[in-house]
Amino acid sequence: MTVDWTSLEEKWRQRWHAEKQFESDPSTKKKFFVTVAYPYPNSPQHIGHGRTYTLADVHARFMRMMGYNVLFPMGFHYTGTPILGMARRVQENDKELIETFHTLYRVPEEKIREFIEPVKIADYFHQEIKTGMIEMGYSIDWRREFTTIDPVYSKFIEWQFRKLKEKNLVIQGTHPVGWCPKDQNPVSQHDTLGDVEPSFAEYIIIKFRYDGYVLPTATLRPETIFGVTNLWINPDVTYEIVKVDNESWIISSECATKLEFLNKKIVRISKIIGRDLVGKKAKVPERDDEIFVLPATFVKSENGTGIVMSVPAHAPFDYQALEDLKKNASQHPNLPVITDIKPVSIIETEGYGEIPAQDVIRIFQIDNQNNPKLEEATKEIYSKEFYGGKLKHNTGRFAKKTVSEAKEEIKKWILASGNADILYELNEAPVRCRCGAECVVKLLANQWFLNYSDREWKQKAHSWINEMKILPEEIRNEFNNVVDWLRERACARQHGLGTKLPWDKNWIIESLSDSVIYMAYYIIAKYVNSKEISSDNTCDSFFDYVFLTEGDLKKVSSDCKIKPEVVEKIKDEFQYFYPVNARHSGRDLVPNHLTFFIFNHLAIFPRKCWPEEIVVNGSVMMDGKKMSKSMGNIIPLRDAISVHGADSIRLAILISAELLQDADFNQEAVRGIKNKLETMLDECTKYRPSKNIDLQQEDRWLQSRLQQLIAKTTYSMQKMRLREALHYVLYEFESDLQWYLKRVETKSRTDFSGILHENLSARVAMMSPFAPYVSEEMWSRLGNPSLVSKSEWPIPVERKIDFQSIQSENLLKLTLGDIKNIIKVTKISPKKITIYTASPWKVKAYQKVLSQIIDGQVNIGELIKSLITDKDTEEIKRYPDFVKKTVNDILSESREERESKNKVELIDEEKVLSELHFIIQSEFGIPLRVFSESDTNKYDPKNKARAARPYKPAILIE
RNA sequence: GCGGGGGUCGCCUAGCCUGGUCAACGGCGUAAGGCUCAGAACCUUAUCUCUUAGGAGUUCGUGGGUUCAAAUCCCACCUCCCGCACCA
């Protein structure tokens, strides 16, 4: 039978919708508030996105069945810059992007044309993603939907930021960014040609002085000031004399431009050619001596200031330039000093000699200053010395410090005396903006930051992280690490969609900062959507009242012009649903969003509203490979749904890995699951409830197993070990069913329909959070008029577990297995089979051994001793192997099994095993006889009976 | 470099915290058989090596150690992946 998944899903979706299944309002029930990080609508969602949402949905559905009033809402994060960049690219007719919209995302032509407007892009993918979520069967309360550019949301964010500012957690500072001088805008990766991330490094400008002028050099290694022997200047470059904040600097003209963007006041005075400076003497700051300015061709005007300080002992370029100069000393008759210049070693590093620069130059076989390998040599020595180097005695008070710690101190020291400054330099210059202009680094003045460096705030975050529930447990430590290294974070930018900073309208609140407490807004959104409140009503006192229960109801009501009962209702709803009970997200959000989420909740809300639990999941791989556009292996979720159906996808994603692992999605697995579901669905029409049958052993067994499976599945669900839970529901149930059917069929029974119905019903109920659509269908085919998503999660009943039957059926299975094994190994075709159960004294001995093992005694010698002293079991002497084998038998079973056997005490093996003849008869068509080892009249031609042990009968096959 | 997570029987994965349940779950793949006109699907069985009696041997990145007992605990090493910021 083939199933029409599309219409099956549609049918149940409509019923859920009609019955308002997932809309939740405050009630007298316990609540459970589960949220997921909302999507950024700049593309349709793919299988990978589906994982987090599916996980959260399963959680929501499970808790609903456990009797909670579950709220699972969804919003859309419009704030941010990527959509802006995309709109610009559409306007510029970017072929690649339009092609992606066309073929991969299948956006209609007329829509693409609208995409020059950023909000249209967001709106389009918003609807696309929402439809996908509905199709996936997510049990979302859509009345609470919103976007982050809704006016009321902005009011809410303004409130949030005023609160943070009141608490001094928003501070102001200066911050460098990649910048397009033409667009007058910061640039990120999306804005550059070739999508280069405009990264930059901080250089320290060190001011050497000559004749009233400053000769600045830029370096990454301020600590090497102690090893400077000379300056390098390019004799052929024309430098500029520039007034920089009341000093006269001699720098390249490129450098002058860079400085302008770093908020320096620049006045260009005149020019000077490099060679005119050669041979001059410059004063070294912080050192009471002078050095010569020497010529070098490796010096480029576009790098740094165009002047370089020379540290030949530790910088390969400098060493080589000096060597080159010495070789050609005859060409510089006016510079007799050059032969006297010697490298000054100031850092010692394991693996290097006195002059590390010389060492690397030898290793890299470099012979002149224009050799490209010098770059590599420089990098190597830099990193080795930075992490492993120590400053020598000739570095004053910094002696003996490691380079990594001294660097920062020395920088501060020189800066403090006014002999240094800071220059930012793009790492991979030139970086070009999409508009074509070359990017620079701009120092944005008065940038706003969230002060995650705040000691007290960090402390608070740490202690809550240690207290809250975090799944999986392994990730808790990572949160603590993040809190430790987090520092000030820019929380506003100058372009993008979003809310303006309330006290400084030039800034827009950045997207990772306006998405940290929005779960509270889901309560508000319902009333915005129902038009009961609007942005005219929502002032700070309203939020104070609803979220913090601060202020006076009457005053709030008149301030906001909302009826007091409405204000009160909203407040009560918030107070009912908050805190967030579970927040789900991918692990990529641990170092940012999830941690900010904790920080901000602690800052703004009272203790009772702090989030209770975070659940983190890994990502999804496609056939073992990372998903990426360039690999072309991104499958839009909606495409996958139309091919495989939502349920199969949900199961495939969840069953392939535990929480934190990357899940692998592959087509074969999905198909397998789909077939399995179809078979199961078929089964659900076969069985009907029935009463009053005579329960046989296998019936009691199946019922007991059901209880055990319910207990195990429930436990796994509570730990969010969904793979494991699914495993029980899909596979362990299956194998139990298989055995049961074999048993009843070989016994030619016809009265078991009710038993299977009971079993299947529980199974379907437990499957419904995972595969909601098909479970509804199964549920209804099993004869239930109501919805399974509204049903109760099965409760395991311990007293329904009959350990006797469990042991009995196990004995049958094991014995059957042994018989098959013997037949396989001996390759005989059996004519008849005889089974011998162990003598009563062996059973006694077994029980003694078992109970002693449970008490922790595994020493075989001790066990034998205690058995011999007991008259009932003294016969053990004649069977030296018995104890060892029995101990092994017992140890090779689970603790559970042992306990269970210990509880049962003894089963009548002879009686149990006689049941086996049904199966033997049906499978081999031969007779089976059972004797006790102690039966003196037994048929035992090969003397096999003596090998019998409890739970391990002896077997004779002829 | 710092921080985090891995390396398991063809592939993907579970087990590791709390040592004996482990030749190690399950899925995929492969092979044989059943069902079928045939196929798909489904079901059964097998899938480290050896074995004419239910057994034995060698395995869980490598090398040591602890223990009656180690995939699991400890130490060292090799190796792969991810994050390191103003970007969602």
Coordinates of N, CA, C and O (backbone and C1' of nucleotides) in Angstrom, one line a residue, chain A residues 40 81-82 175 387 478 481 485 487-490 493 510-512 592 656 658 661 664 668 675 721 723 727 731 738 818 822 825-826 858 891-894 953 955-957, chain B residues 1 3-6 12-17 20-23 25-29 41-47 51-55 68 81-88:
Chain A
Y40 N 16.5 34.1 10.7 CA 16.8 35.3 10.0 C 16.4 35.1 8.6 O 17.0 34.2 7.9
T81 N 22.3 43.3 8.8 CA 22.8 43.9 7.6 C 22.8 43.0 6.4 O 22.8 43.5 5.3
P82 N 22.9 41.6 6.5 CA 23.0 40.8 5.3 C 21.9 41.1 4.3 O 22.1 41.1 3.1
H175 N 36.0 52.6 18.5 CA 36.1 51.2 18.0 C 36.5 51.3 16.5 O 35.8 52.0 15.8
Y387 N 55.0 33.3 21.5 CA 54.5 32.3 22.4 C 55.6 31.7 23.3 O 55.3 31.3 24.4
E478 N 31.5 25.0 28.5 CA 31.8 26.0 27.4 C 31.1 27.3 27.7 O 31.7 28.3 27.4
N481 N 33.3 29.2 30.0 CA 34.5 29.8 29.2 C 34.1 31.0 28.5 O 34.9 32.0 28.4
W485 N 35.8 34.9 28.6 CA 36.5 35.7 27.6 C 35.7 36.8 26.9 O 36.2 37.6 26.2
R487 N 34.1 40.3 26.3 CA 34.4 41.6 26.8 C 33.4 42.6 26.2 O 32.3 42.1 25.8
E488 N 33.7 43.8 26.2 CA 32.7 44.8 25.6 C 32.3 44.4 24.2 O 33.1 44.0 23.4
R489 N 31.0 44.5 24.0 CA 30.5 44.2 22.6 C 29.8 45.4 22.0 O 28.8 45.9 22.7
A490 N 30.2 45.8 20.8 CA 29.5 46.9 20.2 C 28.1 46.5 20.0 O 27.8 45.4 19.5
R493 N 25.1 50.0 15.5 CA 25.8 50.2 14.3 C 25.1 51.3 13.5 O 24.1 51.8 13.9
E510 N 22.2 46.8 17.3 CA 22.7 45.7 16.5 C 21.9 44.4 16.7 O 21.3 44.2 17.8
S511 N 22.0 43.5 15.8 CA 21.0 42.4 15.8 C 21.3 41.3 16.8 O 20.3 40.6 17.2
L512 N 22.5 41.2 17.3 CA 22.7 40.2 18.4 C 22.4 40.8 19.7 O 22.4 40.1 20.7
N592 N 27.8 33.2 21.5 CA 27.2 34.5 21.3 C 25.8 34.6 21.9 O 25.6 34.8 23.0
S656 N 19.5 10.0 13.6 CA 20.8 9.7 13.1 C 21.9 10.1 14.1 O 23.1 9.7 14.0
E658 N 22.8 11.6 18.5 CA 22.4 12.2 19.7 C 22.6 13.7 19.7 O 23.3 14.3 18.8
Q661 N 26.0 15.7 18.7 CA 26.7 15.2 17.5 C 26.1 15.8 16.2 O 25.0 16.2 16.2
D664 N 23.6 13.1 10.4 CA 23.8 12.9 9.0 C 22.5 12.6 8.3 O 21.8 11.7 8.8
E668 N 18.8 7.4 1.6 CA 18.5 6.0 1.9 C 17.8 5.9 3.2 O 16.8 5.1 3.3
N675 N 9.3 3.8 4.6 CA 8.7 2.5 4.5 C 8.3 1.9 5.8 O 7.2 1.2 5.9
R721 N 17.1 12.7 25.3 CA 17.9 11.8 24.5 C 16.9 11.2 23.4 O 16.5 10.0 23.6
R723 N 17.2 10.4 20.3 CA 17.6 9.3 19.4 C 17.3 8.0 20.1 O 16.8 7.0 19.5
H727 N 14.6 5.1 19.2 CA 15.1 3.8 19.1 C 14.2 2.8 19.7 O 13.9 1.7 19.2
Y731 N 12.4 0.5 17.1 CA 13.1 -0.8 16.9 C 12.9 -1.8 18.0 O 12.7 -3.0 17.7
Q738 N 7.8 -8.9 16.9 CA 8.2 -10.0 16.1 C 8.2 -11.4 16.8 O 7.7 -12.4 16.4
D818 N 20.6 -21.2 20.9 CA 21.6 -22.2 21.0 C 21.4 -23.4 20.1 O 22.3 -23.9 19.4
I822 N 24.0 -24.6 17.2 CA 24.5 -25.9 17.1 C 24.3 -26.5 15.7 O 25.2 -27.0 15.0
V825 N 26.7 -24.8 13.2 CA 28.1 -25.2 13.3 C 28.3 -26.6 12.9 O 29.3 -27.0 12.2
T826 N 27.4 -27.5 13.3 CA 27.6 -28.9 12.9 C 27.1 -29.3 11.5 O 27.4 -30.3 11.0
V858 N 32.7 -11.6 43.6 CA 33.0 -12.2 42.3 C 34.1 -13.2 42.3 O 34.4 -13.8 41.3
L891 N 27.7 -12.6 34.9 CA 28.4 -11.4 34.6 C 28.1 -10.9 33.2 O 28.2 -9.7 32.9
S892 N 27.7 -11.8 32.3 CA 27.5 -11.3 31.0 C 26.0 -10.9 30.8 O 25.5 -10.8 29.7
E893 N 25.4 -10.6 31.9 CA 24.1 -10.0 31.8 C 24.0 -8.6 32.5 O 24.9 -8.3 33.3
S894 N 23.0 -7.9 32.1 CA 22.9 -6.5 32.7 C 22.5 -6.6 34.1 O 22.0 -7.6 34.6
P953 N 20.0 -24.8 29.5 CA 19.7 -26.2 29.5 C 20.7 -27.0 28.5 O 21.2 -26.3 27.6
I955 N 21.5 -29.6 25.6 CA 20.8 -29.9 24.3 C 21.4 -31.1 23.6 O 22.6 -31.2 23.5
L956 N 20.5 -31.9 23.1 CA 21.0 -33.0 22.3 C 20.2 -32.9 21.0 O 19.0 -33.0 20.9
I957 N 21.0 -32.8 19.9 CA 20.4 -32.8 18.6 C 20.8 -34.0 17.8 O 22.0 -34.3 17.7
Chain B
rG1 P 50.3 25.2 19.3 O5' 50.1 26.8 19.8 C5' 50.9 27.3 20.8 C4' 50.2 28.5 21.4 C3' 48.9 28.2 22.2 O3' 49.2 27.9 23.5 C1' 48.5 30.0 20.6
rG3 P 43.6 26.5 27.1 O5' 42.1 26.5 26.7 C5' 41.2 27.4 27.3 C4' 39.9 27.4 26.5 C3' 39.3 26.0 26.2 O3' 38.8 25.4 27.4 C1' 39.2 27.3 24.3
rG4 P 38.8 23.8 27.5 O5' 37.7 23.4 26.4 C5' 36.4 23.6 26.6 C4' 35.6 23.3 25.3 C3' 35.6 21.8 24.9 O3' 34.8 21.0 25.7 C1' 35.9 23.2 23.0
rG5 P 35.1 19.5 25.9 O5' 34.8 18.9 24.5 C5' 33.4 19.0 24.0 C4' 33.3 18.4 22.6 C3' 33.8 17.0 22.5 O3' 32.9 16.1 22.9 C1' 34.7 18.4 20.7
rG6 P 33.3 14.6 23.2 O5' 33.4 14.0 21.7 C5' 34.4 13.2 21.3 C4' 34.5 13.2 19.8 C3' 35.3 12.0 19.2 O3' 34.4 10.9 19.1 C1' 36.1 14.0 18.3
rC12 P 32.3 7.0 8.4 O5' 30.8 7.2 8.9 C5' 30.0 8.2 8.2 C4' 28.6 8.2 8.8 C3' 28.6 8.3 10.3 O3' 28.8 9.6 10.7 C1' 27.1 6.6 9.6
rU13 P 29.1 9.9 12.2 O5' 27.7 9.6 12.8 C5' 27.4 9.6 14.2 C4' 26.5 8.5 14.6 C3' 26.7 8.0 16.0 O3' 26.0 8.9 16.9 C1' 26.5 6.1 14.6
rA14 P 26.7 9.3 18.2 O5' 26.4 8.0 19.1 C5' 25.1 7.8 19.5 C4' 24.9 6.4 20.2 C3' 25.7 6.2 21.5 O3' 25.2 6.9 22.6 C1' 25.5 4.2 20.2
rG15 P 26.1 7.5 23.7 O5' 26.7 6.1 24.4 C5' 25.9 5.3 25.1 C4' 26.6 4.0 25.4 C3' 27.8 4.2 26.3 O3' 27.5 4.1 27.6 C1' 28.3 2.8 24.4
rC16 P 27.8 5.4 28.6 O5' 29.3 5.4 28.7 C5' 30.0 4.3 29.4 C4' 31.5 4.7 29.4 C3' 31.8 6.0 30.1 O3' 32.8 5.7 31.1 C1' 32.7 6.0 27.9
rC17 P 32.4 5.3 32.6 O5' 32.1 6.7 33.2 C5' 33.1 7.7 33.3 C4' 32.4 9.0 33.7 C3' 31.5 8.9 35.0 O3' 32.3 9.2 36.1 C1' 30.4 10.0 33.2
rG20 P 30.9 -1.8 32.5 O5' 31.6 -3.3 32.8 C5' 31.5 -4.2 31.8 C4' 31.8 -5.6 32.3 C3' 30.6 -6.5 32.3 O3' 30.8 -7.4 31.2 C1' 32.0 -6.8 34.2
rU21 P 30.6 -7.2 29.8 O5' 29.0 -7.0 29.7 C5' 28.2 -8.1 29.9 C4' 26.8 -7.7 29.8 C3' 26.4 -6.8 28.6 O3' 26.4 -7.6 27.5 C1' 25.3 -6.0 30.5
rC22 P 26.2 -7.0 26.1 O5' 27.7 -7.0 25.7 C5' 28.4 -8.1 25.1 C4' 29.8 -7.7 24.8 C3' 30.7 -7.7 26.0 O3' 31.9 -8.3 25.7 C1' 30.6 -5.6 24.9
rA23 P 31.9 -9.8 25.2 O5' 31.5 -9.6 23.7 C5' 32.4 -9.7 22.7 C4' 31.6 -9.3 21.4 C3' 31.0 -10.4 20.7 O3' 29.7 -10.0 20.1 C1' 32.5 -9.2 19.3
rC25 P 26.3 -4.6 18.3 O5' 24.9 -3.9 18.6 C5' 24.2 -4.4 19.8 C4' 23.0 -3.4 20.0 C3' 22.2 -3.1 18.7 O3' 21.3 -4.1 18.4 C1' 22.7 -1.1 20.0
rG26 P 21.2 -4.5 16.9 O5' 20.7 -3.1 16.2 C5' 19.4 -2.6 16.6 C4' 19.2 -1.2 16.0 C3' 19.4 -1.1 14.5 O3' 18.3 -1.5 13.8 C1' 20.6 0.6 15.6
rG27 P 18.4 -2.0 12.3 O5' 18.8 -0.7 11.5 C5' 17.8 0.4 11.5 C4' 18.4 1.5 10.8 C3' 19.0 1.3 9.4 O3' 18.0 1.3 8.4 C1' 20.6 2.4 10.6
rC28 P 18.0 0.4 7.2 O5' 19.2 0.9 6.3 C5' 19.2 2.2 5.8 C4' 20.5 2.6 5.2 C3' 21.1 1.6 4.2 O3' 20.5 1.7 2.9 C1' 22.8 2.2 5.7
rG29 P 20.2 0.4 2.0 O5' 21.7 -0.1 1.8 C5' 22.6 0.7 0.9 C4' 24.0 0.1 1.0 C3' 24.1 -1.3 0.5 O3' 24.1 -1.4 -0.9 C1' 25.3 -1.1 2.5
rA41 P 13.3 -2.0 -2.4 O5' 12.0 -2.0 -1.4 C5' 11.4 -0.7 -1.1 C4' 10.1 -1.0 -0.4 C3' 10.1 -1.9 0.8 O3' 10.5 -1.2 2.0 C1' 8.4 -2.7 -0.6
rC42 P 11.4 -1.9 3.1 O5' 10.5 -3.0 3.7 C5' 9.3 -2.7 4.3 C4' 8.5 -4.0 4.6 C3' 9.2 -5.0 5.3 O3' 9.2 -4.9 6.7 C1' 8.2 -6.0 3.4
rC43 P 10.5 -5.2 7.5 O5' 10.4 -6.8 7.7 C5' 9.2 -7.3 8.3 C4' 9.3 -8.8 8.1 C3' 10.6 -9.5 8.5 O3' 10.7 -9.7 9.9 C1' 9.9 -10.3 6.4
rU44 P 12.1 -9.6 10.6 O5' 12.7 -11.0 10.2 C5' 12.1 -12.2 10.6 C4' 12.8 -13.4 10.0 C3' 14.3 -13.4 10.3 O3' 14.6 -13.9 11.6 C1' 13.9 -13.9 8.0
rU45 P 15.8 -13.3 12.3 O5' 17.1 -13.9 11.6 C5' 17.3 -15.3 11.6 C4' 18.3 -15.6 10.6 C3' 19.7 -14.9 10.7 O3' 20.5 -15.4 11.8 C1' 19.0 -15.0 8.4
rA46 P 21.4 -14.4 12.5 O5' 22.6 -14.3 11.4 C5' 23.4 -15.5 11.0 C4' 24.2 -15.1 9.8 C3' 25.2 -13.9 10.0 O3' 26.3 -14.3 10.7 C1' 24.1 -13.7 8.0
rU47 P 27.0 -13.3 11.7 O5' 27.7 -12.3 10.7 C5' 28.7 -12.7 9.8 C4' 29.0 -11.6 8.8 C3' 29.3 -10.2 9.5 O3' 30.7 -10.2 9.9 C1' 27.8 -9.9 7.7
rU51 P 37.6 -23.0 9.8 O5' 36.9 -23.5 11.2 C5' 37.6 -24.4 12.0 C4' 36.7 -24.7 13.2 C3' 35.4 -25.4 12.9 O3' 35.5 -26.8 12.7 C1' 35.1 -23.7 14.5
rU52 P 34.7 -27.5 11.6 O5' 33.7 -28.4 12.4 C5' 32.6 -27.7 13.2 C4' 31.6 -28.8 13.5 C3' 32.2 -29.8 14.5 O3' 31.5 -29.7 15.7 C1' 31.1 -30.8 12.5
rA53 P 31.9 -29.9 17.1 O5' 30.7 -29.2 17.8 C5' 30.4 -27.8 17.8 C4' 29.5 -27.6 18.9 C3' 30.0 -28.0 20.3 O3' 29.7 -26.9 21.2 C1' 27.9 -29.0 19.8
rG54 P 30.8 -25.8 21.4 O5' 29.7 -24.6 21.7 C5' 29.2 -23.9 20.6 C4' 27.9 -23.3 20.9 C3' 27.8 -22.7 22.4 O3' 28.2 -21.4 22.4 C1' 25.9 -24.1 21.9
rG55 P 28.6 -20.6 23.7 O5' 30.2 -20.9 23.7 C5' 30.7 -22.0 24.5 C4' 32.0 -22.5 23.9 C3' 33.1 -21.4 23.7 O3' 33.8 -21.3 24.9 C1' 32.8 -22.6 21.7
rC68 P 43.7 -7.1 41.4 O5' 43.1 -8.1 40.3 C5' 43.7 -9.3 40.1 C4' 42.8 -10.2 39.2 C3' 42.3 -9.5 38.0 O3' 43.2 -9.6 36.9 C1' 40.5 -10.5 39.1
rC81 P 40.8 18.9 9.6 O5' 39.5 19.3 10.4 C5' 38.2 18.8 10.0 C4' 37.1 19.0 11.0 C3' 37.0 20.5 11.5 O3' 36.2 21.2 10.6 C1' 37.0 19.0 13.3
rC82 P 36.6 22.8 10.4 O5' 35.8 23.4 11.7 C5' 34.4 23.3 11.8 C4' 34.0 23.8 13.2 C3' 34.5 25.2 13.6 O3' 33.6 26.2 13.0 C1' 34.9 23.7 15.4
rG83 P 34.2 27.6 12.7 O5' 34.3 28.2 14.1 C5' 33.1 28.6 14.8 C4' 33.4 29.2 16.1 C3' 34.4 30.3 16.1 O3' 33.8 31.5 15.8 C1' 35.1 28.8 17.8
rC84 P 34.5 32.7 15.1 O5' 35.6 33.2 16.2 C5' 35.2 33.9 17.3 C4' 36.4 34.2 18.2 C3' 37.6 34.9 17.5 O3' 37.4 36.3 17.4 C1' 38.4 33.1 18.8
rA85 P 38.2 37.1 16.4 O5' 37.1 38.2 15.9 C5' 35.9 37.7 15.2 C4' 34.7 38.2 15.9 C3' 34.7 39.7 16.2 O3' 34.2 40.3 15.0 C1' 34.0 38.6 18.1
rC86 P 34.9 41.7 14.5 O5' 33.6 42.5 14.1 C5' 32.5 41.8 13.6 C4' 31.2 42.4 14.3 C3' 31.1 43.9 14.3 O3' 30.2 44.3 13.3 C1' 31.0 43.0 16.6
rC87 P 30.4 44.1 11.8 O5' 29.8 42.7 11.4 C5' 28.5 42.4 11.8 C4' 28.3 41.0 11.3 C3' 27.0 40.3 11.8 O3' 25.9 40.8 11.0 C1' 28.7 38.8 11.9
rA88 P 24.7 41.4 11.7 O5' 23.4 40.6 11.1 C5' 22.7 39.7 11.9 C4' 22.7 38.3 11.2 C3' 21.7 37.4 11.9 O3' 20.4 37.5 11.3 C1' 23.8 36.3 11.6

